[in-house]
Amino acid sequence: MINQSVLDYIKQIVPEKDVRENELMSAHTTFKVGGEAALFIHISSKEQLIRLIPFFRRLEIDYFVIGNGSNILIGDKGYQGVILSIGEGLSEIRIKDNQIIAEAGAMLSQVSKRAAGAGLAGLEFASGIPGTIGGAVVMNAGAYGGEMALVVESVLVMNAAGEEMILSNDTMEFAYRTSVVKNRPYIVLAVTLCLEYGDIGQINQKITELTKRRREKQPLEYASAGSTFKRPPGKFAGMLIMDAGLRGFSIGGASVAEKHCGFVINQGNATAADIIEVINEVQERVYDRFDIKLEPEVIYLGDF
């Protein structure tokens, strides 16, 4: 329960300006929907997390860590726990030889840009992914043949007891859109990438080409969480959805994108309930037509 004594303790650790009660989450997700979080905290240091997480666990207070909110759907009725937002306050990026050490709140696109500027290749695929590097590691984000598992050397995490641990690539248990961090109570603090030296001109040319492909193929003009569904083995979710006759299918303000059927988009006035209904209908129709169960990439949180 988040009572006054809990708030008082939190404000001893986090500046009062960074602690907000009843914060509307539509302002903090790329879907631009979501009700109020009982408490929203901007995190600006790992020391804050080290003190807060064991405290929340001891009092059995629900919490959830977000970065840019780019792969999450929060219910219209909100979230009754604490949202911990890791962003600018933990976003330092350092380059040492062919390594990049980035704090969890650094935007993946910015890390990719810094890599390109240093003549380091291998992160071009990430240039248009709208999330933080912390979130990208949790989900093993990928695009255009690349994924985080191919470039991560190690990950600094914090466990539920507030202890720091370094996980090597081998112990990260990377798989398609998942990792050990997604399946255990770990929080990403920083990531070390190992890249290859390359030609700056060629690296930037590849980024330009991938950016053009994204603009041509993806509905970037609408709020969304990116690709809504995981890719079924040997298939493409967008193609299955299109072949099921669902291009442009809509409920309320949510719809299957005309440009790319793998995206469920907010046309401007969608609710989380609208988005959930579209996702559910897509799953049902694709299953009825092809006997394939599409699994959402998007994480659901809160009360719908």
mmCIF file of C-alpha atoms in Angstrom, residues 44-281:
data_model
loop_
_atom_site.group_PDB
_atom_site.id
_atom_site.type_symbol
_atom_site.label_atom_id
_atom_site.label_comp_id
_atom_site.label_asym_id
_atom_site.label_seq_id
_atom_site.Cartn_x
_atom_site.Cartn_y
_atom_site.Cartn_z
ATOM 1 C CA SER A 44 18.302 9.274 -11.979
ATOM 2 C CA SER A 45 20.831 6.984 -10.281
ATOM 3 C CA LYS A 46 21.380 3.305 -9.628
ATOM 4 C CA GLU A 47 21.729 4.143 -5.941
ATOM 5 C CA GLN A 48 18.054 5.113 -5.910
ATOM 6 C CA LEU A 49 17.121 1.704 -7.290
ATOM 7 C CA ILE A 50 19.398 -0.094 -4.826
ATOM 8 C CA ARG A 51 17.491 1.499 -1.947
ATOM 9 C CA LEU A 52 13.987 1.419 -3.406
ATOM 10 C CA ILE A 53 13.660 -2.108 -4.799
ATOM 11 C CA PRO A 54 14.331 -4.019 -1.551
ATOM 12 C CA PHE A 55 12.001 -1.555 0.224
ATOM 13 C CA PHE A 56 9.162 -2.215 -2.223
ATOM 14 C CA ARG A 57 9.675 -5.963 -2.023
ATOM 15 C CA ARG A 58 9.725 -5.937 1.761
ATOM 16 C CA LEU A 59 6.396 -4.095 1.845
ATOM 17 C CA GLU A 60 5.022 -6.161 -1.083
ATOM 18 C CA ILE A 61 4.419 -3.050 -3.185
ATOM 19 C CA ASP A 62 4.018 -3.826 -6.876
ATOM 20 C CA TYR A 63 6.450 -2.034 -9.171
ATOM 21 C CA PHE A 64 7.364 -2.080 -12.841
ATOM 22 C CA VAL A 65 10.392 -0.604 -14.607
ATOM 23 C CA ILE A 66 9.984 1.191 -17.937
ATOM 24 C CA GLY A 67 12.322 2.948 -20.333
ATOM 25 C CA ASN A 68 10.748 4.815 -23.247
ATOM 26 C CA GLY A 69 7.470 2.896 -22.898
ATOM 27 C CA SER A 70 7.837 1.589 -26.443
ATOM 28 C CA ASN A 71 6.798 -2.023 -25.950
ATOM 29 C CA ILE A 72 4.064 -1.768 -23.349
ATOM 30 C CA LEU A 73 0.290 -1.388 -23.215
ATOM 31 C CA ILE A 74 -1.066 -0.013 -19.941
ATOM 32 C CA GLY A 75 -4.753 -0.460 -19.192
ATOM 33 C CA ASP A 76 -7.267 2.381 -19.178
ATOM 34 C CA LYS A 77 -7.887 1.807 -15.462
ATOM 35 C CA GLY A 78 -4.224 2.337 -14.744
ATOM 36 C CA TYR A 79 -1.673 0.588 -12.572
ATOM 37 C CA GLN A 80 -2.062 0.428 -8.811
ATOM 38 C CA GLY A 81 1.653 0.074 -8.107
ATOM 39 C CA VAL A 82 4.821 2.088 -8.716
ATOM 40 C CA ILE A 83 6.227 2.843 -12.160
ATOM 41 C CA LEU A 84 9.989 3.365 -12.129
ATOM 42 C CA SER A 85 11.089 5.290 -15.209
ATOM 43 C CA ILE A 86 14.724 4.935 -16.264
ATOM 44 C CA GLY A 87 15.602 7.597 -18.799
ATOM 45 C CA GLU A 88 17.794 10.674 -19.138
ATOM 46 C CA GLY A 89 19.130 10.490 -15.604
ATOM 47 C CA LEU A 90 20.813 7.180 -16.432
ATOM 48 C CA SER A 91 21.800 7.661 -20.060
ATOM 49 C CA GLU A 92 25.575 8.127 -20.179
ATOM 50 C CA ILE A 93 27.306 6.626 -23.224
ATOM 51 C CA ARG A 94 31.054 5.944 -23.208
ATOM 52 C CA ILE A 95 33.255 4.554 -25.969
ATOM 53 C CA LYS A 96 36.479 2.670 -25.283
ATOM 54 C CA ASP A 97 38.207 1.195 -28.314
ATOM 55 C CA ASN A 98 35.565 -1.026 -29.976
ATOM 56 C CA GLN A 99 33.385 -1.173 -26.878
ATOM 57 C CA ILE A 100 30.410 0.995 -25.997
ATOM 58 C CA ILE A 101 29.285 1.198 -22.389
ATOM 59 C CA ALA A 102 25.794 2.674 -22.174
ATOM 60 C CA GLU A 103 23.615 3.218 -19.134
ATOM 61 C CA ALA A 104 20.167 1.655 -19.310
ATOM 62 C CA GLY A 105 18.268 4.864 -20.003
ATOM 63 C CA ALA A 106 20.245 5.773 -23.141
ATOM 64 C CA MET A 107 18.066 5.742 -26.242
ATOM 65 C CA LEU A 108 19.038 2.912 -28.568
ATOM 66 C CA SER A 109 18.966 5.257 -31.553
ATOM 67 C CA GLN A 110 21.460 7.555 -29.814
ATOM 68 C CA VAL A 111 23.787 4.650 -28.994
ATOM 69 C CA SER A 112 23.623 3.606 -32.651
ATOM 70 C CA LYS A 113 24.448 7.159 -33.729
ATOM 71 C CA ARG A 114 27.427 7.344 -31.383
ATOM 72 C CA ALA A 115 28.667 4.009 -32.662
ATOM 73 C CA ALA A 116 28.452 5.199 -36.255
ATOM 74 C CA GLY A 117 30.322 8.392 -35.410
ATOM 75 C CA ALA A 118 33.128 6.329 -33.900
ATOM 76 C CA GLY A 119 33.343 4.063 -36.937
ATOM 77 C CA LEU A 120 31.921 1.063 -35.091
ATOM 78 C CA ALA A 121 29.698 -1.279 -37.095
ATOM 79 C CA GLY A 122 27.060 -3.780 -36.010
ATOM 80 C CA LEU A 123 24.422 -1.566 -34.427
ATOM 81 C CA GLU A 124 22.964 -0.056 -37.591
ATOM 82 C CA PHE A 125 19.838 -2.219 -37.257
ATOM 83 C CA ALA A 126 18.974 -0.410 -34.016
ATOM 84 C CA SER A 127 19.033 3.120 -35.408
ATOM 85 C CA GLY A 128 15.245 3.329 -35.750
ATOM 86 C CA ILE A 129 14.115 1.313 -32.736
ATOM 87 C CA PRO A 130 12.355 3.789 -30.377
ATOM 88 C CA GLY A 131 13.399 2.315 -27.038
ATOM 89 C CA THR A 132 16.138 2.534 -24.460
ATOM 90 C CA ILE A 133 19.084 0.179 -24.533
ATOM 91 C CA GLY A 134 17.949 -1.293 -21.232
ATOM 92 C CA GLY A 135 14.594 -2.257 -22.687
ATOM 93 C CA ALA A 136 16.254 -3.483 -25.865
ATOM 94 C CA VAL A 137 18.402 -5.911 -23.879
ATOM 95 C CA VAL A 138 15.428 -7.198 -21.875
ATOM 96 C CA MET A 139 13.491 -7.958 -25.074
ATOM 97 C CA ASN A 140 16.506 -8.842 -27.232
ATOM 98 C CA ALA A 141 15.265 -6.239 -29.679
ATOM 99 C CA GLY A 142 16.101 -6.718 -33.312
ATOM 100 C CA ALA A 143 15.380 -5.666 -36.866
ATOM 101 C CA TYR A 144 16.651 -6.258 -40.391
ATOM 102 C CA GLY A 145 18.704 -9.296 -39.469
ATOM 103 C CA GLY A 146 20.340 -7.801 -36.397
ATOM 104 C CA GLU A 147 19.557 -8.229 -32.705
ATOM 105 C CA MET A 148 21.019 -7.276 -29.352
ATOM 106 C CA ALA A 149 22.281 -10.811 -28.703
ATOM 107 C CA LEU A 150 24.808 -10.324 -31.518
ATOM 108 C CA VAL A 151 26.434 -7.205 -30.047
ATOM 109 C CA VAL A 152 26.068 -7.451 -26.252
ATOM 110 C CA GLU A 153 29.241 -8.410 -24.398
ATOM 111 C CA SER A 154 27.876 -8.077 -20.857
ATOM 112 C CA VAL A 155 25.032 -6.531 -18.880
ATOM 113 C CA LEU A 156 25.200 -4.918 -15.450
ATOM 114 C CA VAL A 157 21.992 -5.737 -13.593
ATOM 115 C CA MET A 158 20.571 -5.350 -10.121
ATOM 116 C CA ASN A 159 18.791 -8.251 -8.469
ATOM 117 C CA ALA A 160 15.797 -8.154 -6.140
ATOM 118 C CA ALA A 161 18.038 -7.767 -3.099
ATOM 119 C CA GLY A 162 19.586 -4.592 -4.523
ATOM 120 C CA GLU A 163 22.860 -6.315 -5.406
ATOM 121 C CA GLU A 164 24.742 -5.608 -8.641
ATOM 122 C CA MET A 165 25.653 -8.504 -10.926
ATOM 123 C CA ILE A 166 27.458 -8.702 -14.269
ATOM 124 C CA LEU A 167 25.890 -11.132 -16.740
ATOM 125 C CA SER A 168 27.939 -12.241 -19.733
ATOM 126 C CA ASN A 169 26.345 -12.752 -23.131
ATOM 127 C CA ASP A 170 26.294 -16.502 -22.474
ATOM 128 C CA THR A 171 24.383 -16.111 -19.209
ATOM 129 C CA MET A 172 21.857 -13.669 -20.651
ATOM 130 C CA GLU A 173 19.884 -16.562 -22.158
ATOM 131 C CA PHE A 174 19.059 -14.502 -25.236
ATOM 132 C CA ALA A 175 16.345 -15.924 -27.472
ATOM 133 C CA TYR A 176 13.777 -14.464 -29.841
ATOM 134 C CA ARG A 177 12.414 -11.354 -28.079
ATOM 135 C CA THR A 178 13.416 -12.518 -24.633
ATOM 136 C CA SER A 179 16.311 -12.823 -22.186
ATOM 137 C CA VAL A 180 17.024 -13.920 -18.644
ATOM 138 C CA VAL A 181 16.267 -10.360 -17.504
ATOM 139 C CA LYS A 182 12.721 -10.581 -18.809
ATOM 140 C CA ASN A 183 12.110 -13.794 -16.900
ATOM 141 C CA ARG A 184 13.736 -12.933 -13.557
ATOM 142 C CA PRO A 185 13.505 -9.953 -11.161
ATOM 143 C CA TYR A 186 16.574 -8.209 -12.586
ATOM 144 C CA ILE A 187 16.850 -4.565 -13.590
ATOM 145 C CA VAL A 188 19.309 -3.493 -16.297
ATOM 146 C CA LEU A 189 21.673 -0.752 -15.136
ATOM 147 C CA ALA A 190 24.189 -0.639 -17.994
ATOM 148 C CA VAL A 191 25.187 -2.532 -21.118
ATOM 149 C CA THR A 192 28.585 -3.182 -22.678
ATOM 150 C CA LEU A 193 28.563 -3.717 -26.434
ATOM 151 C CA CYS A 194 31.394 -5.155 -28.499
ATOM 152 C CA LEU A 195 31.359 -3.893 -32.084
ATOM 153 C CA GLU A 196 33.582 -4.140 -35.135
ATOM 154 C CA TYR A 197 35.591 -1.338 -36.674
ATOM 155 C CA GLY A 198 34.178 -0.216 -39.985
ATOM 156 C CA ASP A 199 34.047 2.600 -42.516
ATOM 157 C CA ILE A 200 32.054 5.564 -41.188
ATOM 158 C CA GLY A 201 30.662 6.366 -44.623
ATOM 159 C CA GLN A 202 29.438 2.827 -45.200
ATOM 160 C CA ILE A 203 27.945 2.598 -41.702
ATOM 161 C CA ASN A 204 26.022 5.842 -42.166
ATOM 162 C CA GLN A 205 24.893 4.757 -45.636
ATOM 163 C CA LYS A 206 23.444 1.571 -44.157
ATOM 164 C CA ILE A 207 21.635 3.561 -41.465
ATOM 165 C CA THR A 208 20.221 5.865 -44.152
ATOM 166 C CA GLU A 209 19.018 2.892 -46.187
ATOM 167 C CA LEU A 210 17.349 1.243 -43.182
ATOM 168 C CA THR A 211 15.726 4.548 -42.188
ATOM 169 C CA LYS A 212 14.283 4.873 -45.684
ATOM 170 C CA ARG A 213 12.932 1.299 -45.550
ATOM 171 C CA ARG A 214 11.261 1.983 -42.195
ATOM 172 C CA ARG A 215 9.584 5.126 -43.473
ATOM 173 C CA GLU A 216 8.339 3.352 -46.582
ATOM 174 C CA LYS A 217 7.167 0.149 -44.878
ATOM 175 C CA GLN A 218 6.084 1.117 -41.361
ATOM 176 C CA PRO A 219 3.250 3.393 -40.118
ATOM 177 C CA LEU A 220 5.591 5.742 -38.264
ATOM 178 C CA GLU A 221 3.067 8.582 -38.452
ATOM 179 C CA TYR A 222 0.848 6.800 -35.907
ATOM 180 C CA ALA A 223 1.350 5.965 -32.253
ATOM 181 C CA SER A 224 2.129 2.287 -31.789
ATOM 182 C CA ALA A 225 4.378 -0.125 -29.947
ATOM 183 C CA GLY A 226 6.180 -1.167 -33.115
ATOM 184 C CA SER A 227 5.630 -4.715 -34.346
ATOM 185 C CA THR A 228 2.695 -5.940 -32.292
ATOM 186 C CA PHE A 229 3.190 -9.677 -32.733
ATOM 187 C CA LYS A 230 6.143 -12.024 -32.551
ATOM 188 C CA ARG A 231 7.118 -13.723 -35.784
ATOM 189 C CA PRO A 232 5.744 -17.284 -35.939
ATOM 190 C CA PRO A 233 8.305 -19.917 -36.982
ATOM 191 C CA GLY A 234 8.723 -19.825 -40.752
ATOM 192 C CA LYS A 235 6.035 -17.159 -41.195
ATOM 193 C CA PHE A 236 5.527 -13.404 -41.053
ATOM 194 C CA ALA A 237 2.833 -12.075 -38.736
ATOM 195 C CA GLY A 238 1.990 -9.162 -41.021
ATOM 196 C CA MET A 239 1.472 -11.424 -44.023
ATOM 197 C CA LEU A 240 -0.783 -13.782 -42.049
ATOM 198 C CA ILE A 241 -2.869 -10.858 -40.820
ATOM 199 C CA MET A 242 -3.174 -9.423 -44.324
ATOM 200 C CA ASP A 243 -4.126 -12.818 -45.785
ATOM 201 C CA ALA A 244 -6.792 -13.137 -43.104
ATOM 202 C CA GLY A 245 -8.431 -10.033 -44.587
ATOM 203 C CA LEU A 246 -7.610 -7.757 -41.663
ATOM 204 C CA ARG A 247 -5.744 -4.902 -43.344
ATOM 205 C CA GLY A 248 -7.283 -1.711 -41.929
ATOM 206 C CA PHE A 249 -9.535 -3.613 -39.506
ATOM 207 C CA SER A 250 -10.496 -1.254 -36.687
ATOM 208 C CA ILE A 251 -12.323 -1.048 -33.393
ATOM 209 C CA GLY A 252 -12.829 2.387 -31.895
ATOM 210 C CA GLY A 253 -9.630 4.366 -32.438
ATOM 211 C CA ALA A 254 -7.365 1.343 -32.905
ATOM 212 C CA SER A 255 -6.696 -0.448 -36.158
ATOM 213 C CA VAL A 256 -4.455 -2.801 -38.091
ATOM 214 C CA ALA A 257 -2.165 -0.507 -40.060
ATOM 215 C CA GLU A 258 -2.803 -0.253 -43.790
ATOM 216 C CA LYS A 259 0.910 0.167 -44.511
ATOM 217 C CA HIS A 260 2.074 -2.831 -42.463
ATOM 218 C CA CYS A 261 -0.407 -5.320 -41.038
ATOM 219 C CA GLY A 262 2.007 -6.384 -38.318
ATOM 220 C CA PHE A 263 1.335 -3.071 -36.555
ATOM 221 C CA VAL A 264 -1.718 -2.261 -34.453
ATOM 222 C CA ILE A 265 -1.890 1.528 -34.297
ATOM 223 C CA ASN A 266 -3.589 4.286 -32.348
ATOM 224 C CA GLN A 267 -5.309 6.448 -34.930
ATOM 225 C CA GLY A 268 -5.437 9.296 -32.437
ATOM 226 C CA ASN A 269 -8.333 8.550 -30.116
ATOM 227 C CA ALA A 270 -7.843 4.894 -29.194
ATOM 228 C CA THR A 271 -8.206 3.469 -25.720
ATOM 229 C CA ALA A 272 -6.204 0.570 -24.385
ATOM 230 C CA ALA A 273 -9.423 -1.454 -24.537
ATOM 231 C CA ASP A 274 -9.720 -0.701 -28.278
ATOM 232 C CA ILE A 275 -6.165 -1.900 -28.855
ATOM 233 C CA ILE A 276 -6.702 -5.083 -26.854
ATOM 234 C CA GLU A 277 -9.883 -5.845 -28.802
ATOM 235 C CA VAL A 278 -8.091 -5.438 -32.136
ATOM 236 C CA ILE A 279 -5.234 -7.663 -30.963
ATOM 237 C CA ASN A 280 -7.660 -10.318 -29.725
ATOM 238 C CA GLU A 281 -9.656 -10.263 -32.963
#
